[in-house]
CSV table of C-alpha atoms and ligand atoms in Angstrom, one decimal:
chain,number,residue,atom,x,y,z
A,1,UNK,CA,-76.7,94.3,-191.5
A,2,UNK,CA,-76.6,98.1,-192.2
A,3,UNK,CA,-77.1,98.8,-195.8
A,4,UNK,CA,-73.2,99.9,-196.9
A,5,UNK,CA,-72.2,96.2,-195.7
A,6,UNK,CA,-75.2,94.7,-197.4
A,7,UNK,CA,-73.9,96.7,-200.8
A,8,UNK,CA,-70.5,95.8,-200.0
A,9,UNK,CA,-70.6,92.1,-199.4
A,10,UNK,CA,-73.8,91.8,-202.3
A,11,UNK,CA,-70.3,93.5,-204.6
A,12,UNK,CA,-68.0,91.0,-203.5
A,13,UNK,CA,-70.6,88.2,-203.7
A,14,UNK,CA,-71.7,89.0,-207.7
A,15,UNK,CA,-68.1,90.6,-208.4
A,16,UNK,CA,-65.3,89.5,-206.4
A,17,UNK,CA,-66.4,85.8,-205.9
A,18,UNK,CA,-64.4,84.3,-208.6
A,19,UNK,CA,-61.4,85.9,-207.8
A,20,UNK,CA,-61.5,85.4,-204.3
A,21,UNK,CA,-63.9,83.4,-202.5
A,22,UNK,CA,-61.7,83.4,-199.4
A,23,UNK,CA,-62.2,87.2,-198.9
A,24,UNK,CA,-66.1,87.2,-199.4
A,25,UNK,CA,-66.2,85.3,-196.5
A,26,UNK,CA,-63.7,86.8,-194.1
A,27,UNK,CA,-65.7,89.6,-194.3
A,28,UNK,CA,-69.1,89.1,-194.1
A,29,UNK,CA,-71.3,86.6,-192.1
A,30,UNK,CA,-68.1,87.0,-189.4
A,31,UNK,CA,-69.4,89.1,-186.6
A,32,UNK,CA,-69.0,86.8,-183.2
A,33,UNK,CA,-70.5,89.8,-181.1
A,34,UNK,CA,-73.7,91.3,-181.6
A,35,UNK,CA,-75.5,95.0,-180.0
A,36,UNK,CA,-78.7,93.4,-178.8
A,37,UNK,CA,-81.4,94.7,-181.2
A,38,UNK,CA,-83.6,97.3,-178.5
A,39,UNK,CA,-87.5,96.5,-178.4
A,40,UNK,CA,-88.0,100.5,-177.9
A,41,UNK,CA,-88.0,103.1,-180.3
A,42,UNK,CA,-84.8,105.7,-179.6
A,43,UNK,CA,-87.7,108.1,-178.6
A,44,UNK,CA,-89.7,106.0,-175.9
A,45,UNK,CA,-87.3,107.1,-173.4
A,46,UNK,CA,-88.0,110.3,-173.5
A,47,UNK,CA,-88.4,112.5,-171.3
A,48,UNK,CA,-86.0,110.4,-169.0
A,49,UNK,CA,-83.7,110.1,-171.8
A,50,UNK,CA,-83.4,112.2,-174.9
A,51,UNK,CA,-84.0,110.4,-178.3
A,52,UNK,CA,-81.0,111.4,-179.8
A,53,UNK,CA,-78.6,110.4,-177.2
A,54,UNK,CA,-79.9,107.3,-176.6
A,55,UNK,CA,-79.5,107.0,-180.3
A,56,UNK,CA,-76.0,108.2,-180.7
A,57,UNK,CA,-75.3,105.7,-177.6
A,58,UNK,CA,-76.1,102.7,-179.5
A,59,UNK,CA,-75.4,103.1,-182.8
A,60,UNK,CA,-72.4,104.6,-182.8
A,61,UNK,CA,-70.6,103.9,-179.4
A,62,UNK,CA,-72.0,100.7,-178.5
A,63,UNK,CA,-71.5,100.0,-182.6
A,64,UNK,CA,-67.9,101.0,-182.0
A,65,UNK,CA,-67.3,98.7,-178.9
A,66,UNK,CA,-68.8,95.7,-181.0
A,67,UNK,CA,-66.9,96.7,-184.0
A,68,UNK,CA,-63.6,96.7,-182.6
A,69,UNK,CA,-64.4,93.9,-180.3
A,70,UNK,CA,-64.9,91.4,-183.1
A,71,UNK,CA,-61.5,92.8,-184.9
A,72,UNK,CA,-59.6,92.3,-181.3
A,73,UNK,CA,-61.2,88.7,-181.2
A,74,UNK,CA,-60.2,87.6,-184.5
A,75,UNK,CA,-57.0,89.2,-184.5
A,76,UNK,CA,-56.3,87.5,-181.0
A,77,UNK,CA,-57.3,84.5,-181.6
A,78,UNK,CA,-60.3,84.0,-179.1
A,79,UNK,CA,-63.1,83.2,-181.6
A,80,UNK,CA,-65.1,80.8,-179.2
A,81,UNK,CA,-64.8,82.2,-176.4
A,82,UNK,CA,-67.7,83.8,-174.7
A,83,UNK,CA,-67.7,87.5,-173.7
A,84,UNK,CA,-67.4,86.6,-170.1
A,85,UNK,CA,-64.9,84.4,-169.9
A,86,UNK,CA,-62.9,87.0,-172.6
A,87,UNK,CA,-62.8,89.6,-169.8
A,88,UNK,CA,-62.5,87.6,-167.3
A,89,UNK,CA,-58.9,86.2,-168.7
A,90,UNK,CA,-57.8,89.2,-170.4
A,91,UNK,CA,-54.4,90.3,-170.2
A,92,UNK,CA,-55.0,93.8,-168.9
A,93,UNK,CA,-52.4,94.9,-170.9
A,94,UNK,CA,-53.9,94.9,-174.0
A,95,UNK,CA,-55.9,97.7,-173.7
A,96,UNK,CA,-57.4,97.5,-177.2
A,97,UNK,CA,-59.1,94.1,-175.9
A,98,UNK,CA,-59.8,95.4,-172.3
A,99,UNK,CA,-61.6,98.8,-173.4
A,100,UNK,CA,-63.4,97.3,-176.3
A,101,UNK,CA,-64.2,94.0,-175.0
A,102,UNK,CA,-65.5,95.9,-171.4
A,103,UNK,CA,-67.1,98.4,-173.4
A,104,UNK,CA,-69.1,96.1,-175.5
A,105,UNK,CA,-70.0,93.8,-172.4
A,106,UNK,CA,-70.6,96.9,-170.0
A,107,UNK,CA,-73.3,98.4,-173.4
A,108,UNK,CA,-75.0,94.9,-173.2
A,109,UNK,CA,-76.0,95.4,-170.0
A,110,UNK,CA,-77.0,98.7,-169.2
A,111,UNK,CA,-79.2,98.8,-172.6
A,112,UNK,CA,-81.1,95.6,-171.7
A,113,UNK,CA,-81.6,97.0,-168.2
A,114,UNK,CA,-83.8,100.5,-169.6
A,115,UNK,CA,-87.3,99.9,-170.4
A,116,UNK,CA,-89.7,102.7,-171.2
A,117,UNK,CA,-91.9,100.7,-168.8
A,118,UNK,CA,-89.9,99.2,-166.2
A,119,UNK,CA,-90.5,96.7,-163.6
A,120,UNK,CA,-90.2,99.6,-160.7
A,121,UNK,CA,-88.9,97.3,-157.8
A,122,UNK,CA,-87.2,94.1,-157.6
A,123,UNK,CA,-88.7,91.0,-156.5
A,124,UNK,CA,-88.3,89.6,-153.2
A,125,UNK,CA,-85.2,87.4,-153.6
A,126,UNK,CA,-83.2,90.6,-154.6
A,127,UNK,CA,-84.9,92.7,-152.2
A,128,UNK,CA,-84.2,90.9,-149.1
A,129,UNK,CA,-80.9,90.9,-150.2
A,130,UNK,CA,-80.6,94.8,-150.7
A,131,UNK,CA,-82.7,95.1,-147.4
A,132,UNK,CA,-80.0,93.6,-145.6
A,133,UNK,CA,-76.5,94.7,-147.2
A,134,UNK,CA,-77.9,98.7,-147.5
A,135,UNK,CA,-80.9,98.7,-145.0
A,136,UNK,CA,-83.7,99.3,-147.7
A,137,UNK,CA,-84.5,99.7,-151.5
A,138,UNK,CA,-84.6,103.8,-150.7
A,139,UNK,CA,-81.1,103.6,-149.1
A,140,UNK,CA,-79.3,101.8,-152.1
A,141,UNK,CA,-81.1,103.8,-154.5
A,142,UNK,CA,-78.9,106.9,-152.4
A,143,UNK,CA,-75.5,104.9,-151.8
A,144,UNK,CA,-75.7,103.8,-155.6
A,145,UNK,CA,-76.8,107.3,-157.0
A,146,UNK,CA,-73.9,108.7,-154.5
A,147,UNK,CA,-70.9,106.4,-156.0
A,148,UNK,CA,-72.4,107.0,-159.4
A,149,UNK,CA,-72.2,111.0,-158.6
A,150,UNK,CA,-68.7,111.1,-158.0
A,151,UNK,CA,-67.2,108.3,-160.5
A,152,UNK,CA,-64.4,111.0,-161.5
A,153,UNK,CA,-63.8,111.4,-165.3
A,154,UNK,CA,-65.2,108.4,-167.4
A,155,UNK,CA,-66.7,105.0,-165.8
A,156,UNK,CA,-69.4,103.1,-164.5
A,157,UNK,CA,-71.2,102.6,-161.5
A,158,UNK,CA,-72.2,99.2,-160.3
A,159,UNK,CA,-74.7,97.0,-158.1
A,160,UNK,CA,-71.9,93.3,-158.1
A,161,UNK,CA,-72.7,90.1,-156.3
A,162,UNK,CA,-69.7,89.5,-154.7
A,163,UNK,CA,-67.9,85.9,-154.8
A,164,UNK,CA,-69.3,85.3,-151.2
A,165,UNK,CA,-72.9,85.6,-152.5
A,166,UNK,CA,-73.0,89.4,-151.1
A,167,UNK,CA,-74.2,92.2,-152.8
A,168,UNK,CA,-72.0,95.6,-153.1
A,169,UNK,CA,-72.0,98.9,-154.6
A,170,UNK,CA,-68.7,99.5,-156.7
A,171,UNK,CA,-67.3,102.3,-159.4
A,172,UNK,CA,-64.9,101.4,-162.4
A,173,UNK,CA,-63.0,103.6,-164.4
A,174,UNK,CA,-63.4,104.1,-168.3
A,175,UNK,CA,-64.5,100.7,-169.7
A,176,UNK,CA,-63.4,98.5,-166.9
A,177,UNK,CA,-65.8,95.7,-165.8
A,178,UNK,CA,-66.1,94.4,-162.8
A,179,UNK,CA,-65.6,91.1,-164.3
A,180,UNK,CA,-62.2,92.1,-164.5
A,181,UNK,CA,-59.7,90.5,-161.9
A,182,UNK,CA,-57.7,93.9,-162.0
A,183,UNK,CA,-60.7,96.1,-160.3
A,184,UNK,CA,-61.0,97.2,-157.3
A,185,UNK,CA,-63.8,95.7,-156.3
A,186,UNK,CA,-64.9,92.2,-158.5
A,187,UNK,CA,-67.7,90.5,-158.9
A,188,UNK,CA,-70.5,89.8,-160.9
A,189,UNK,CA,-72.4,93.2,-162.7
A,190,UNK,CA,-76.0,92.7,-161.8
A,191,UNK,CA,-76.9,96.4,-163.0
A,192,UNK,CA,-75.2,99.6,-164.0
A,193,UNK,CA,-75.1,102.5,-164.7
A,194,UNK,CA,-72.7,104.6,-167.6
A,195,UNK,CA,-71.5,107.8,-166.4
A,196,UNK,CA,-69.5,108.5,-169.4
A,197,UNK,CA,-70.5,112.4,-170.4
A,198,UNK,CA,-71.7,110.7,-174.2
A,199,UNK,CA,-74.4,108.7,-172.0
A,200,UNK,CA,-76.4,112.0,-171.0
A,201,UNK,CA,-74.2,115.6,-171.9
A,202,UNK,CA,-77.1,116.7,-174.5
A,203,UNK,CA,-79.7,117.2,-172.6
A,204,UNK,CA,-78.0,117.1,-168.8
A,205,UNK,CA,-75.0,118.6,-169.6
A,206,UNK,CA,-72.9,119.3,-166.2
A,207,UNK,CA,-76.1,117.8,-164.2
A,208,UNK,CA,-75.1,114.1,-163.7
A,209,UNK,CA,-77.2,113.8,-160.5
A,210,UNK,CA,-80.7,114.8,-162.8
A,211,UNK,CA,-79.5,112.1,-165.3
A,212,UNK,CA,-79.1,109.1,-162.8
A,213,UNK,CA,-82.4,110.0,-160.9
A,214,UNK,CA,-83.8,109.7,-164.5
A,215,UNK,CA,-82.0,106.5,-164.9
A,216,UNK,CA,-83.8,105.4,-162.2
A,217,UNK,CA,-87.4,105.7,-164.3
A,218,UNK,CA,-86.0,103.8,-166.8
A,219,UNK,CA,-84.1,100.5,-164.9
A,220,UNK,CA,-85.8,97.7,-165.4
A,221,UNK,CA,-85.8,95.2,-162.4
A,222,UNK,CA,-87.2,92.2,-163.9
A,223,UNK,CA,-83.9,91.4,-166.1
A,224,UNK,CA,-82.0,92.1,-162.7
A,225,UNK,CA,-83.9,90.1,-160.7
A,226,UNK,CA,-83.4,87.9,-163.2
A,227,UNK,CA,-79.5,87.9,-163.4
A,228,UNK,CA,-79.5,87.7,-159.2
A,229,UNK,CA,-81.2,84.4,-159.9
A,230,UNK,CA,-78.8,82.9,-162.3
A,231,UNK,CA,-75.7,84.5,-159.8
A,232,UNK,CA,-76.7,82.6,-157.0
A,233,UNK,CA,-76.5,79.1,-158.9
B,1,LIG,MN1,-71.6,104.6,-173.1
């Protein structure tokens, strides 16, 4: 809890209680979706990342994602239902839920993929299986840096497992997730990267190529290998 909540819900609690209860707990203690808390400092990504954008990143657009999220969520009824299975059945209509909920799920991911001191390579489950779709490790790294390169505008690039146990290399636009029935190209997110400008414009400004080579130092295979594993069943 950031401190403004913690002095707003300790008012309510000592002041507002007696008048009404049912408010001190609609508002606190109610937060179904949670930012991952980072073992890193802001600063350990450096120089691949600056310190302040990876800062800015999580605490105030993956914050907003989350925050909106849980409003969507309550507001919509869909209180046990897991993040997955939220995006999965969305009603891509409701663009409030399908930005906010892709957005906060799309965060997840890509900030528990960077490590200051990554796993370099994957293991050889996942290996084998990018040897044979792309030919080797070197030749996805290329095809994925080249889709990520020319994501127009806002999105995400993507390594999926596919529904037929392949692997692929896909795009989606703004906060889509390839979760989402609507995409282009579904199927499970194993890694990905955010292409968004907020996600690297302070220090790469117009150079998106620099920032996903730099990505590169900081994915971590082991929670990828590791998410291949639980995708094949
Ligand atoms: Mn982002």
């Amino acid at each position: 809890m950031d401190r403004r909540s913690f002095i707003n819900q300790t008012a309510l609690v000592t002041g507002g209680l007696a008048l009404a209860p049912n408010i001190v707990w609609s508002k606190s203690n109610n937060d179904i979706f949670k930012r991952p808390t980072l073992p890193y400092n802001f600063q350990d990504y450096e120089p691949h990342i600056d310190q302040q954008t990876m800062q800015i990143h999580y605490e105030k657009h993956f914050k907003s994602y989350t925050d909106n999220l849980n409003k969507a969520v309550k507001e919509d009824g869909l209180k046990n239902k897991s993040i997955e299975e939220i995006i999965v059945n969305l009603d891509v209509k409701n663009s409030f839920l399908r930005n906010n909920a892709g957005g906060y799920h799309n965060h997840k991911l890509f900030f528990e993929s960077l490590s200051p001191n990554p796993k370099e390579r994957p293991n050889k489950l996942l290996s084998d299986a990018i040897d044979t779709e792309f030919g080797s490790f070197d030749k996805f790294k290329e095809l994925f840096s080249a889709k990520a390169a020319t994501v127009f505008g806002s999105g995400w690039a993507w390594l999926i497992l596919k529904e037929n146990g392949r692997l692929a290399i896909s795009a989606t636009h703004n906060q889509d997730s390839p979760l989402m029935t609507l995409v282009e190209e579904p199927g499970t997110p194993l890694m990905g990267i955010d292409v968004w400008e907020h996600a690297y414009y302070l220090k790469y400004q117009n150079r998106r190529k620099e920032y996903i080579s730099s990505f590169f130092h900081l994915l971590d295979w082991e929670i990828i290998d590791e998410r291949y594993k639980n995708g094949q069943g």
